[in-house]
mmCIF file of C-alpha atoms in Angstrom:
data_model
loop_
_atom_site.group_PDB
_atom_site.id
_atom_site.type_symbol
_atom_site.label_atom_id
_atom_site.label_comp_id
_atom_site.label_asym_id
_atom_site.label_seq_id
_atom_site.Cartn_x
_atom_site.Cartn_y
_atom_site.Cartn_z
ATOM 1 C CA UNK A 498 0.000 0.000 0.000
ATOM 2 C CA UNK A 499 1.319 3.234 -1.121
ATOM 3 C CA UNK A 500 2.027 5.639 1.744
ATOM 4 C CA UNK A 501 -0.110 8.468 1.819
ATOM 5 C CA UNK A 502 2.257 11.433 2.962
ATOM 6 C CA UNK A 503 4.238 10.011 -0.025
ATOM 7 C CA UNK A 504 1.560 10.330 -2.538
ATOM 8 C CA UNK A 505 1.041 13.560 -1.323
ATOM 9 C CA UNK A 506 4.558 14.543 -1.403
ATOM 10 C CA UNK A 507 5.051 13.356 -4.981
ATOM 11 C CA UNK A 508 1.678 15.253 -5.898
ATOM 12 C CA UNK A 509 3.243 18.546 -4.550
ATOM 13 C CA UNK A 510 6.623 17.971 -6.880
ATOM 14 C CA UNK A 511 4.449 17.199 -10.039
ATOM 15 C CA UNK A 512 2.225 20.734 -9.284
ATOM 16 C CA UNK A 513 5.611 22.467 -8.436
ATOM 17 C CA UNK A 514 7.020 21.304 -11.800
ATOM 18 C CA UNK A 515 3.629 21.993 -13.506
ATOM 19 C CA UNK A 516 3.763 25.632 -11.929
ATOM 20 C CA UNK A 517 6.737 26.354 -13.022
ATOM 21 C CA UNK A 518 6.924 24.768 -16.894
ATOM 22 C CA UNK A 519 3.646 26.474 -16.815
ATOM 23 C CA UNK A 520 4.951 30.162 -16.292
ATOM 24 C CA UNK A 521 7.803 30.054 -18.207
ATOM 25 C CA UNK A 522 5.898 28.967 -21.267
ATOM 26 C CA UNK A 523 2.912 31.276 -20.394
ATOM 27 C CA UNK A 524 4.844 34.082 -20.207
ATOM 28 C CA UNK A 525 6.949 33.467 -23.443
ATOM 29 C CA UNK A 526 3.450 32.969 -25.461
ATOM 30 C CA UNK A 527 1.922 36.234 -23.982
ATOM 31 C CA UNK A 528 5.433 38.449 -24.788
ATOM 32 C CA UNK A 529 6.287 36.581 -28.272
ATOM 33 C CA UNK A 530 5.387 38.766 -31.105
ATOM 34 C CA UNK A 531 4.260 35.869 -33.297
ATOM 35 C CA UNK A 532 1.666 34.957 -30.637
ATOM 36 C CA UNK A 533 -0.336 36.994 -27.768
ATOM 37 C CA UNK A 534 2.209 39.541 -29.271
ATOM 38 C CA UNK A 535 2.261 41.968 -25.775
ATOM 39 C CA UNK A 536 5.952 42.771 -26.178
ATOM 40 C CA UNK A 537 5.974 44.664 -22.911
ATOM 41 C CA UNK A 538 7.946 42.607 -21.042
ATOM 42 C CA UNK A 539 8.455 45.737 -17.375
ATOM 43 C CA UNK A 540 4.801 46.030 -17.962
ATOM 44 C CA UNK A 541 3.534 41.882 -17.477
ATOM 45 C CA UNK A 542 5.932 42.189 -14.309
ATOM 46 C CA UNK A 543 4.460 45.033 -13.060
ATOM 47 C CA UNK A 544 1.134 43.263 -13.675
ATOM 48 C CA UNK A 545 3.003 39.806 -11.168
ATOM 49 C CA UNK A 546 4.284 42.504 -8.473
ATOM 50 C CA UNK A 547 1.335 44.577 -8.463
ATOM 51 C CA UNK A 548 -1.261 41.386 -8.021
ATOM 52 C CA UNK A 549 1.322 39.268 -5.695
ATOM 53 C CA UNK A 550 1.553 42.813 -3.147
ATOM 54 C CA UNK A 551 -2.109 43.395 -3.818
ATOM 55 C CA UNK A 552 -2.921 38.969 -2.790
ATOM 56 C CA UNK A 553 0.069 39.497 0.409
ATOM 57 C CA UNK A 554 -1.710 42.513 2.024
ATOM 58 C CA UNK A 555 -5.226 40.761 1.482
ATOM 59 C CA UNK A 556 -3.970 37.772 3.951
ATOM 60 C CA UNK A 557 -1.652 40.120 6.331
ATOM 61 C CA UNK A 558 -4.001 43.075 6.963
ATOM 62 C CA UNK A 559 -7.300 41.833 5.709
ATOM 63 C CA UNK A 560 -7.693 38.323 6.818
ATOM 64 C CA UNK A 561 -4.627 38.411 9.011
ATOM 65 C CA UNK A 562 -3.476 34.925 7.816
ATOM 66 C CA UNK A 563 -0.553 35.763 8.891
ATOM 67 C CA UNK A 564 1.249 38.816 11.391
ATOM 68 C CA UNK A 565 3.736 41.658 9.519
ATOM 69 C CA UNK A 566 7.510 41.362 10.712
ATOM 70 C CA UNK A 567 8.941 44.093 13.243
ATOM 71 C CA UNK A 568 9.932 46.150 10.130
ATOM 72 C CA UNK A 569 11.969 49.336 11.123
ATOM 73 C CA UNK A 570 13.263 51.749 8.634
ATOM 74 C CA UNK A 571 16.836 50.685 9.582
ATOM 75 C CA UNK A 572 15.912 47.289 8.043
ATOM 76 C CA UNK A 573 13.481 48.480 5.290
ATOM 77 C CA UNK A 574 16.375 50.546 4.233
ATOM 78 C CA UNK A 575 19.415 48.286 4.267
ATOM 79 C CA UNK A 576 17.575 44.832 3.843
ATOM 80 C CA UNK A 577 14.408 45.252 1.770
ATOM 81 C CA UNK A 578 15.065 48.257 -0.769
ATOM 82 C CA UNK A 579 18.042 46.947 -2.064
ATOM 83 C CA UNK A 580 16.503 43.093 -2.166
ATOM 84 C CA UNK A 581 13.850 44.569 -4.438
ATOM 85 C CA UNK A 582 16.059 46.597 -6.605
ATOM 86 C CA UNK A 583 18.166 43.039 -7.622
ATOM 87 C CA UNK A 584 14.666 40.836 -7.652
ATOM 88 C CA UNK A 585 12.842 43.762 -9.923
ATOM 89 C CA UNK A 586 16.293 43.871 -12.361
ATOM 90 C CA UNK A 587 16.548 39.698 -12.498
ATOM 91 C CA UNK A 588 12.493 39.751 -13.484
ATOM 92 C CA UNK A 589 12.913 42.663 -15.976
ATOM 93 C CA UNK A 590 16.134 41.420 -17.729
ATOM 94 C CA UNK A 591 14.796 37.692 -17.690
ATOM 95 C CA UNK A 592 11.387 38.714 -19.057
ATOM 96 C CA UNK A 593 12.909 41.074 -21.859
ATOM 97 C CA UNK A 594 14.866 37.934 -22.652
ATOM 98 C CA UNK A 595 11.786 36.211 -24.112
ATOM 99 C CA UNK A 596 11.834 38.853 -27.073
ATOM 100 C CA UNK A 597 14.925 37.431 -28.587
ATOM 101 C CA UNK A 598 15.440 33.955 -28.029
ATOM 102 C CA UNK A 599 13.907 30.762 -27.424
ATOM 103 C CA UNK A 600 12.445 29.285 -23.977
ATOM 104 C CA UNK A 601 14.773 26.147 -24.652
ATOM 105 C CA UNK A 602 18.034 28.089 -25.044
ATOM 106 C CA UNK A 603 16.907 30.181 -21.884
ATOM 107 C CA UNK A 604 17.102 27.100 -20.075
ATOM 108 C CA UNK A 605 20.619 26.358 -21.222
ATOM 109 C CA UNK A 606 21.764 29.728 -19.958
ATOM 110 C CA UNK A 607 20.168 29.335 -16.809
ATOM 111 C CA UNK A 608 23.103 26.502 -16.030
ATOM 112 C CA UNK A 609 24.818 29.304 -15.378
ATOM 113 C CA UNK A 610 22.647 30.148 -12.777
ATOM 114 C CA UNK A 611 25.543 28.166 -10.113
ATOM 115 C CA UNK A 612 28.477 29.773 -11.536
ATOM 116 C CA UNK A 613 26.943 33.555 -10.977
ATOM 117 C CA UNK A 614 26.138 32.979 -7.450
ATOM 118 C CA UNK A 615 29.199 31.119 -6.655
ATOM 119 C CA UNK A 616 31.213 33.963 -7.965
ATOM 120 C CA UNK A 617 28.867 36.667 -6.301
ATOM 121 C CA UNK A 618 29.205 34.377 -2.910
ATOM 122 C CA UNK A 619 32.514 34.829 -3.186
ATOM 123 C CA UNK A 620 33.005 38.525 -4.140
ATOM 124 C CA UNK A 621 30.783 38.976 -0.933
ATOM 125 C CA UNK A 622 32.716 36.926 1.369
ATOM 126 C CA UNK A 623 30.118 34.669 2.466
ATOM 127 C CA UNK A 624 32.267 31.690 0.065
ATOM 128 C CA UNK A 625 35.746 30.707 0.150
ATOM 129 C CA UNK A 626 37.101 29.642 -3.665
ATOM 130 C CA UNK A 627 37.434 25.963 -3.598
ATOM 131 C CA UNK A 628 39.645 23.947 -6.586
ATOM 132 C CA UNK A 629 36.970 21.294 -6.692
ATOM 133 C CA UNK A 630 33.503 24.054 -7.072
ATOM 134 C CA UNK A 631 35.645 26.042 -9.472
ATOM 135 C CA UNK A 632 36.713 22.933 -11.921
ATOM 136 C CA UNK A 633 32.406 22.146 -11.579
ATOM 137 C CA UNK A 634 31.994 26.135 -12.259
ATOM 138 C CA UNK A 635 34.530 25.949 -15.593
ATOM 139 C CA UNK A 636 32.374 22.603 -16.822
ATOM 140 C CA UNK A 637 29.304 23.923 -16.605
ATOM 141 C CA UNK A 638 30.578 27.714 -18.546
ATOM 142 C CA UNK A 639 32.461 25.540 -21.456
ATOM 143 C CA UNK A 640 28.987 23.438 -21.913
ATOM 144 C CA UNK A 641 26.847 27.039 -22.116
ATOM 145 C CA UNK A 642 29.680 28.281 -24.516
ATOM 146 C CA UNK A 643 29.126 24.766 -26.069
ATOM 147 C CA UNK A 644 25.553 24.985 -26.228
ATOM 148 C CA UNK A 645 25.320 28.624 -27.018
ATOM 149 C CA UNK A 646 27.499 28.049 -30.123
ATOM 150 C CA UNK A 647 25.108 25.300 -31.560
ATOM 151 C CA UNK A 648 22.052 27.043 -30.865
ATOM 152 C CA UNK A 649 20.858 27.879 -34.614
ATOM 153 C CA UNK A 650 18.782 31.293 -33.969
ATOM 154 C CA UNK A 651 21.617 32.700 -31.427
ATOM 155 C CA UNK A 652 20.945 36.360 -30.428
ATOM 156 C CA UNK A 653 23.101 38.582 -28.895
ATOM 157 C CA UNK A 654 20.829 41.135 -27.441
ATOM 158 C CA UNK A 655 18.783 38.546 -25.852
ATOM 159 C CA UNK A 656 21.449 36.098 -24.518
ATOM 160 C CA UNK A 657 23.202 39.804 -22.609
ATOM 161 C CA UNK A 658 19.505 40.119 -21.145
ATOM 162 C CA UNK A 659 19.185 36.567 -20.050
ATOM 163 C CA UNK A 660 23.075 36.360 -18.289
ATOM 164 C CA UNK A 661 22.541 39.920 -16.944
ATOM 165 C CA UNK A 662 19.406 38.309 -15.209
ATOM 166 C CA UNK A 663 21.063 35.627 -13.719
ATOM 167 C CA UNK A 664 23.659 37.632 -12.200
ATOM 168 C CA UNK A 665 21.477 39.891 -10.956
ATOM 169 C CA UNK A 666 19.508 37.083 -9.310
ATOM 170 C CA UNK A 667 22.474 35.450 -8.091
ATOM 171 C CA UNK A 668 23.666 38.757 -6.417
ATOM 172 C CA UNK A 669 19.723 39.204 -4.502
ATOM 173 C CA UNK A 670 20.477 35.328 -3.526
ATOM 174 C CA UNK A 671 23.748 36.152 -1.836
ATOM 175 C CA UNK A 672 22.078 39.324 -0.494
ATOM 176 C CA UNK A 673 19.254 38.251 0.821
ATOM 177 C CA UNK A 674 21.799 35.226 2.863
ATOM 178 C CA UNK A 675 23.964 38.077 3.703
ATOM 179 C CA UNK A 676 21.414 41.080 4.824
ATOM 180 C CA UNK A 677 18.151 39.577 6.133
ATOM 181 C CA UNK A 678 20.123 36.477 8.662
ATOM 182 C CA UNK A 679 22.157 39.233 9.353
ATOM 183 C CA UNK A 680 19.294 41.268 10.839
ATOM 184 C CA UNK A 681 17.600 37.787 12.200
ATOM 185 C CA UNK A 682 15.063 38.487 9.936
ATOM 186 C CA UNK A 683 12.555 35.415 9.211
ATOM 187 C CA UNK A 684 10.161 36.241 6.317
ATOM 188 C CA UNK A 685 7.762 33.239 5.339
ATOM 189 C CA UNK A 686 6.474 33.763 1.024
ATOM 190 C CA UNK A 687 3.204 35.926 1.965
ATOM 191 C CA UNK A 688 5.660 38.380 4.355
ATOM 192 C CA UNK A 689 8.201 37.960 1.854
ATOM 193 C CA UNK A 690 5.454 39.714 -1.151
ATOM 194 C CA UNK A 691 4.268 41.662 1.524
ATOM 195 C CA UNK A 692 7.617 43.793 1.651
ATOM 196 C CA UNK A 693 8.931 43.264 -1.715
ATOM 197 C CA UNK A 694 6.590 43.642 -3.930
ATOM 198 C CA UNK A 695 5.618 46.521 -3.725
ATOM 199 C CA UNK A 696 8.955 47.879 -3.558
ATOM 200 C CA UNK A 697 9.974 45.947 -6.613
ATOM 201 C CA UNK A 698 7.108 47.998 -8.599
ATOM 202 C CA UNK A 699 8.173 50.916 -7.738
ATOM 203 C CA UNK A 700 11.776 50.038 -8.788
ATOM 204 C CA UNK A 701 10.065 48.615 -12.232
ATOM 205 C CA UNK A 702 7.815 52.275 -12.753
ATOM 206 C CA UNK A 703 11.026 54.061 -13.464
ATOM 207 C CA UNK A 704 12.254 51.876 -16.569
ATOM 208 C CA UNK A 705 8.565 50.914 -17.716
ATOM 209 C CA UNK A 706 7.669 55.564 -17.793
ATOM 210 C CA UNK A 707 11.764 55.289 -19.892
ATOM 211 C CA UNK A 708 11.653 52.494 -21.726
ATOM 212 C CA UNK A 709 7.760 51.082 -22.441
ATOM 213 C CA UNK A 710 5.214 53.850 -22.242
ATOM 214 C CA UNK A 711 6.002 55.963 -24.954
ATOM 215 C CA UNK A 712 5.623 53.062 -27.204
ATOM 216 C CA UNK A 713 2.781 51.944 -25.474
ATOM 217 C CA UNK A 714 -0.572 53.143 -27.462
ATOM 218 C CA UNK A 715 -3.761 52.194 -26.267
ATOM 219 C CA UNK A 716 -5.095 51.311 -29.659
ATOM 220 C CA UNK A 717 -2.585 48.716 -30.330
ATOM 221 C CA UNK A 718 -2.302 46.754 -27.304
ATOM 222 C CA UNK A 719 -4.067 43.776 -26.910
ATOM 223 C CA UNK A 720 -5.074 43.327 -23.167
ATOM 224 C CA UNK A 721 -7.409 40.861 -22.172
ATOM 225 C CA UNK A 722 -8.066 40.820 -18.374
ATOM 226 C CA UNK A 723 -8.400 36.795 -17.987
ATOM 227 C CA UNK A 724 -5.172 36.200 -19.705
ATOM 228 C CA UNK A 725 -3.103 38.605 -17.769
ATOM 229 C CA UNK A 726 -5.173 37.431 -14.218
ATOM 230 C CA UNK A 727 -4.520 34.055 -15.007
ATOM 231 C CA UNK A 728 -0.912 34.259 -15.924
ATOM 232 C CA UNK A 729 -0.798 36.701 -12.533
ATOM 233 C CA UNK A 730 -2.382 33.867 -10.798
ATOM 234 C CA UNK A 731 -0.478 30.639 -11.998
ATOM 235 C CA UNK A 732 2.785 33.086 -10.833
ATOM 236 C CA UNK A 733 1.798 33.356 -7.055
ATOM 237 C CA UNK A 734 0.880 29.709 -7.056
ATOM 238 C CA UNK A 735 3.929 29.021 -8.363
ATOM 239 C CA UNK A 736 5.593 30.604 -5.185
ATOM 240 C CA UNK A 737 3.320 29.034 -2.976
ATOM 241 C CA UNK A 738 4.156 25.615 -4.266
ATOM 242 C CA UNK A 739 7.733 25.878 -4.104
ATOM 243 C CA UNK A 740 7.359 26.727 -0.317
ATOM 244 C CA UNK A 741 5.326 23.260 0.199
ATOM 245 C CA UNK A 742 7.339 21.494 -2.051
ATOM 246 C CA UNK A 743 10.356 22.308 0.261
ATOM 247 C CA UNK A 744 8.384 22.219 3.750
ATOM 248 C CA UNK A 745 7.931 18.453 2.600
ATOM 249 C CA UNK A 746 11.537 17.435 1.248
ATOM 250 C CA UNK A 747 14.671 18.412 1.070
ATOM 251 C CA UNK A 748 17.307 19.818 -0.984
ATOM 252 C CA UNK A 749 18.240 17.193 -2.540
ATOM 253 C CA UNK A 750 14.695 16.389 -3.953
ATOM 254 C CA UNK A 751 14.101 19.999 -5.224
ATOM 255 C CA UNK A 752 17.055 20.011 -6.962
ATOM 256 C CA UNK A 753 16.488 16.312 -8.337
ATOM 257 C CA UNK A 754 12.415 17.675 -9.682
ATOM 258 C CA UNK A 755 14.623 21.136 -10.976
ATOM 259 C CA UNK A 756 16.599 19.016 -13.108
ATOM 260 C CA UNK A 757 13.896 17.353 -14.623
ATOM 261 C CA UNK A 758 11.486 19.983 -14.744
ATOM 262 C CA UNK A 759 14.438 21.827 -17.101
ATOM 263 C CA UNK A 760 14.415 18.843 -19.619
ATOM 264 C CA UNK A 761 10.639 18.708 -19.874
ATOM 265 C CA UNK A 762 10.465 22.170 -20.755
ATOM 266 C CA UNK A 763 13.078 22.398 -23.049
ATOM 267 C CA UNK A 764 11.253 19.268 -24.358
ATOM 268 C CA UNK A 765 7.907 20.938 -24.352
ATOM 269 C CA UNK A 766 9.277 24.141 -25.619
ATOM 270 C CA UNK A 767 10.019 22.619 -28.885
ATOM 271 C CA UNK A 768 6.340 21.221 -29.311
ATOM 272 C CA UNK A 769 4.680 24.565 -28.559
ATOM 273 C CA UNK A 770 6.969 27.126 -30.154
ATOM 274 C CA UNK A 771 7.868 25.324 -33.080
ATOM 275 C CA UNK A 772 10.305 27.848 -34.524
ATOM 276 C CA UNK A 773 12.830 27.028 -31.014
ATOM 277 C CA UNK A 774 14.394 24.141 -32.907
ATOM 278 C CA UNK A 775 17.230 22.223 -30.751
ATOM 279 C CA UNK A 776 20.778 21.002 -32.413
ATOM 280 C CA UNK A 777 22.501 17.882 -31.516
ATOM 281 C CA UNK A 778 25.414 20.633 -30.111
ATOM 282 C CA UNK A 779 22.661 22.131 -27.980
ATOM 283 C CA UNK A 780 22.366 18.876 -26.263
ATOM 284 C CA UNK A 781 25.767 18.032 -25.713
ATOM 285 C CA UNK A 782 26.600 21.672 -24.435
ATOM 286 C CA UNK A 783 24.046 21.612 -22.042
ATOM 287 C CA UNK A 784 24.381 17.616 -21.012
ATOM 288 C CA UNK A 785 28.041 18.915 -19.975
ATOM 289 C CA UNK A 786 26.545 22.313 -17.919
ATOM 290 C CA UNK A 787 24.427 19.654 -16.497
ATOM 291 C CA UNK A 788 27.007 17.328 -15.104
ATOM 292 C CA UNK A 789 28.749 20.243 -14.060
ATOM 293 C CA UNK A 790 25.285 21.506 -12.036
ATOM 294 C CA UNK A 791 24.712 18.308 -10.703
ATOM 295 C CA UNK A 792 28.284 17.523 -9.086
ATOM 296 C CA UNK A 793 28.208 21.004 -7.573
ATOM 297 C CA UNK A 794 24.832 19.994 -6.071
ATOM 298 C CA UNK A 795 26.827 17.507 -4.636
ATOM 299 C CA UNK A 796 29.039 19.228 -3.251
ATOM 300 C CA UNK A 797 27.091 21.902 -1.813
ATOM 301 C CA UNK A 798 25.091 18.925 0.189
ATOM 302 C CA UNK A 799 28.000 16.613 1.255
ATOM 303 C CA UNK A 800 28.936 20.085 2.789
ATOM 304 C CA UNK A 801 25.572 20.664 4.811
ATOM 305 C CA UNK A 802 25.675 17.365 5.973
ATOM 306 C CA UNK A 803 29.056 17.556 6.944
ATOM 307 C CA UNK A 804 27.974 20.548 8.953
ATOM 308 C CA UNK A 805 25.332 18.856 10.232
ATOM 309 C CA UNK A 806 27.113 16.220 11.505
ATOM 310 C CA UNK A 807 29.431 18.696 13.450
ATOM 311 C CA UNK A 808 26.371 20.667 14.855
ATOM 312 C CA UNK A 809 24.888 17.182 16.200
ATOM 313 C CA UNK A 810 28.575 16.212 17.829
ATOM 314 C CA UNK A 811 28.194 19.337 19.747
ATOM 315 C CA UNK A 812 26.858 18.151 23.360
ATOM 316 C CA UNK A 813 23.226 20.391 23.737
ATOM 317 C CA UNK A 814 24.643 22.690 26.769
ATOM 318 C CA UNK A 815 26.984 24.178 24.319
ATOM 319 C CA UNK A 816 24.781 24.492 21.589
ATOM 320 C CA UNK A 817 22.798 26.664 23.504
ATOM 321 C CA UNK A 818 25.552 28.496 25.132
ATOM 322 C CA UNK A 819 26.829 28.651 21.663
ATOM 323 C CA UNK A 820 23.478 30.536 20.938
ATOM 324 C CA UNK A 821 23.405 27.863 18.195
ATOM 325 C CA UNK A 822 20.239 25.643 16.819
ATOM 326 C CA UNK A 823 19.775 21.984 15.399
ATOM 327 C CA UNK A 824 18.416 23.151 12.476
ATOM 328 C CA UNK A 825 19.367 21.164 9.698
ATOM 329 C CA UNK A 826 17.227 23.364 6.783
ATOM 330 C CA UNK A 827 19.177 26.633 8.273
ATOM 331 C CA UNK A 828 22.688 25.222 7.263
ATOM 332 C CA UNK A 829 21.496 24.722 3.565
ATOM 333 C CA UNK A 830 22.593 27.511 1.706
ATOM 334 C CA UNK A 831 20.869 28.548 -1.377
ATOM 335 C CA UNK A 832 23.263 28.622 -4.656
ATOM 336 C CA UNK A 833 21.749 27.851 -7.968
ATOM 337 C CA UNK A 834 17.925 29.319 -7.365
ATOM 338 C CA UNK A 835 16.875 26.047 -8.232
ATOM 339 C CA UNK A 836 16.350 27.321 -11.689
ATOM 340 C CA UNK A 837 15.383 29.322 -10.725
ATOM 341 C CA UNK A 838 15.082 31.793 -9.711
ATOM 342 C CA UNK A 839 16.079 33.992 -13.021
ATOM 343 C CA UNK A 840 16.384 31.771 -11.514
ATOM 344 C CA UNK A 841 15.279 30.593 -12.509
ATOM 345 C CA UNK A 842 13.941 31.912 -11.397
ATOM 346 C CA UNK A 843 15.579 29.686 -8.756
ATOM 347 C CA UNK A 844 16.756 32.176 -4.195
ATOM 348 C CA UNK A 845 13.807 31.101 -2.569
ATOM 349 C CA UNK A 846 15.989 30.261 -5.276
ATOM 350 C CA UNK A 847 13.668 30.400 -6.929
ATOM 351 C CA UNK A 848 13.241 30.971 -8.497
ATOM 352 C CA UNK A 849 9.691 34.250 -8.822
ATOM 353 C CA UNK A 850 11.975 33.532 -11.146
ATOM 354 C CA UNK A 851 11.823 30.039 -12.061
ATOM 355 C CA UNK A 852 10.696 33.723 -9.812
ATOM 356 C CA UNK A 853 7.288 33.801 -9.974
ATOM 357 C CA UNK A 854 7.725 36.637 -13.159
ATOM 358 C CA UNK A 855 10.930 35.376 -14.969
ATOM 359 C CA UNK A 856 10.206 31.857 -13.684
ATOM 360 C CA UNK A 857 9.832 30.459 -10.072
ATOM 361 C CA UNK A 858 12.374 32.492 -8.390
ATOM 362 C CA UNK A 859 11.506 32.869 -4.960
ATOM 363 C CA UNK A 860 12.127 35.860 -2.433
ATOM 364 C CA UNK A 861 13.426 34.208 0.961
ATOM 365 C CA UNK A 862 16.514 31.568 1.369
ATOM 366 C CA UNK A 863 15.392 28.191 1.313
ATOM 367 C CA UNK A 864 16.735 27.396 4.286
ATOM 368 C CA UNK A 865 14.005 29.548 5.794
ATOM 369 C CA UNK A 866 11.818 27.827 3.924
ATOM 370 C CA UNK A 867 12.630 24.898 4.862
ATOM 371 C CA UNK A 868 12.469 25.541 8.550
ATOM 372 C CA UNK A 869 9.066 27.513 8.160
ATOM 373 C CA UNK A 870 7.759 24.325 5.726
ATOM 374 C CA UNK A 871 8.659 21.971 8.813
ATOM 375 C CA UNK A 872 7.391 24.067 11.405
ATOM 376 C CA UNK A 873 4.978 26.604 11.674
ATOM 377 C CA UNK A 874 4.174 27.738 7.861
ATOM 378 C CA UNK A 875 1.612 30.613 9.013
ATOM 379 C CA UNK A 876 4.061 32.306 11.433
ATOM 380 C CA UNK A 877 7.400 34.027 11.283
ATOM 381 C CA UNK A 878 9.993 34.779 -4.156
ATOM 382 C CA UNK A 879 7.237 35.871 -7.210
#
């Protein structure tokens, strides 16, 4: 007899990589040109951030779902603004990508998605460089150079976009680690939209009143309300399910179902958009970035349980003199945004962007995720 918690475990992965395959290729039909044809790529994330804000203070101040943090300017200002600034560039550049090139070869970039964050990790000082991550870090760059060179409608205006995203992900990742445990601040996914969201549209207004109003004329855009509220809708879900996908696994599993998910959607990329066509030297470019990805994943969780093995051989008096908690989820660091985050979205990865705009990309570490997932989900990524 099949376990139910199981079931119910595998049913959350299969929505999570639903969600996510979903948004990606929602959002690339309702930008593309030669479909819904809205090529206003600040403007749909503006729509995500304004409806995500709009849903977090419904449950917060409305229905109270759950209580606001002890937000003080100090932290508003140091932790939150600049958060937003990173998560509103990673959604704008990864969106804009869309324009140019296909969701399959987006995918293939996103491999890079471990080497940006490594490299910001270590820039910040919150990662030491390490022979054995940065021979995984060169693999997975030669099979995106590898790839990149095969891929038969290559453009270089949208693959900038697309690797400008990532980095600007991977640098909200490391800041988010860095700032908000930092400050001891715990923000669950509604908080976490709460806070940012908002801020992240009014980063957004500044380049959307530059860049995408004067060529926006009423009588030639085609809005219709149901499209943009569902594709608003399947992005918060998206959020949502990464947080119970992760309350209910591990690290280990997400980045197993992240893996896969990427193959399906290259796979169903090709299907839908017909004109994406894959090369044999795609493959093999991004089977390499993949083997690369997946021995850094590796490494990254030998080294929490490693860690968690020394936390656990530390007798419980000194653990608390130590200030210190058996927490296995808050040792796990977040690093590739689970493809997030943009990934990619991907920070929560993450990864949103997979954040909930660009991808799945979502707004708090996973490690408080995790610990909230385990714990007490309505108390304390789009």
């Amino acid at each position: 007899m099949i376990n139910r918690q199981l079931l119910l475990t595998y049913l959350y992965l299969l929505i999570y990589i639903l969600l996510s395959s979903g948004v990606i290729l929602y959002n690339k039909w309702v930008l593309s040109p030669q479909y819904f044809n809205f090529p206003f790529p600040i403007t749909l994330t503006m729509i995500h951030m304004g409806f995500s804000g709009a849903v977090a203070f419904f449950l917060v101040r409305i229905l109270k779902v759950v209580s606001p943090v002890k937000m003080t300017f100090e932290i508003y200002a140091t932790c939150v603004i600049p958060i937003s600034a990173f998560f509103a560039s990673s959604l704008w550049f990864g969106n804009t990508a869309y324009l140019f090139i296909s969701v399959a070869f987006i995918q293939m970039l996103k491999a890079l998605m471990p080497v940006a964050t490594f490299l910001m990790a270590v820039i910040c000082g919150t990662d030491i460089l390490r022979c054995d991550v940065f021979l995984n870090m060169v693999m997975v760059s030669i099979g995106v150079v590898i790839s990149s060179y095969g891929e038969i409608h290559f453009n270089v205006v949208g693959t900038i976009y697309q690797v400008t995203g990532i980095f600007a992900e991977a640098l909200r990742l490391v800041l988010t680690q860095v700032l908000l445990q930092k400050k001891g601040l715990t923000l669950n996914p509604i908080t976490s939209l709460y806070y940012i969201a908002p801020c992240s549209f009014v980063f957004l207004f500044v380049p959307w009143y530059l860049l995408e109003k004067p060529g926006m004329e009423v009588s030639q855009i085609q809005f219709n309300f149901w499209i943009f509220f569902s594709n608003a809708l399947c992005a918060l879900a998206l959020n949502f399910s990464i947080f119970l996908v992760i309350g209910r696994t591990g690290a280990v599993t997400i980045r197993v179902a992240g893996v896969l998910k990427d193959w399906i959607l290259i796979a169903l990329s090709t299907v839908i958009f017909p004109e994406s066509a894959i090369t044999r030297l795609n493959i093999i470019g991004y089977a390499i970035a993949l083997c690369g990805v997946v021995m850094y994943n590796y490494l990254k969780v030998k080294d929490v349980r490693a860690s968690q093995l020394a936390l656990e051989s530390i007798p419980e008096r000194a653990v608390k003199d130590l200030g210190l908690e058996k927490k296995s989820s808050d040792l796990y660091v977040p690093d590739s945004g689970i493809n997030n985050p943009n990934g990619g979205k991907n920070g929560w990865n993450s990864s949103p962007s997979d954040s909930s705009v660009d991808e799945e990309a979502p707004l708090i570490p996973l490690s408080r995720v995790s610990h909230l997932g385990r714990s007490q989900p309505g108390s304390h990524t789009e």
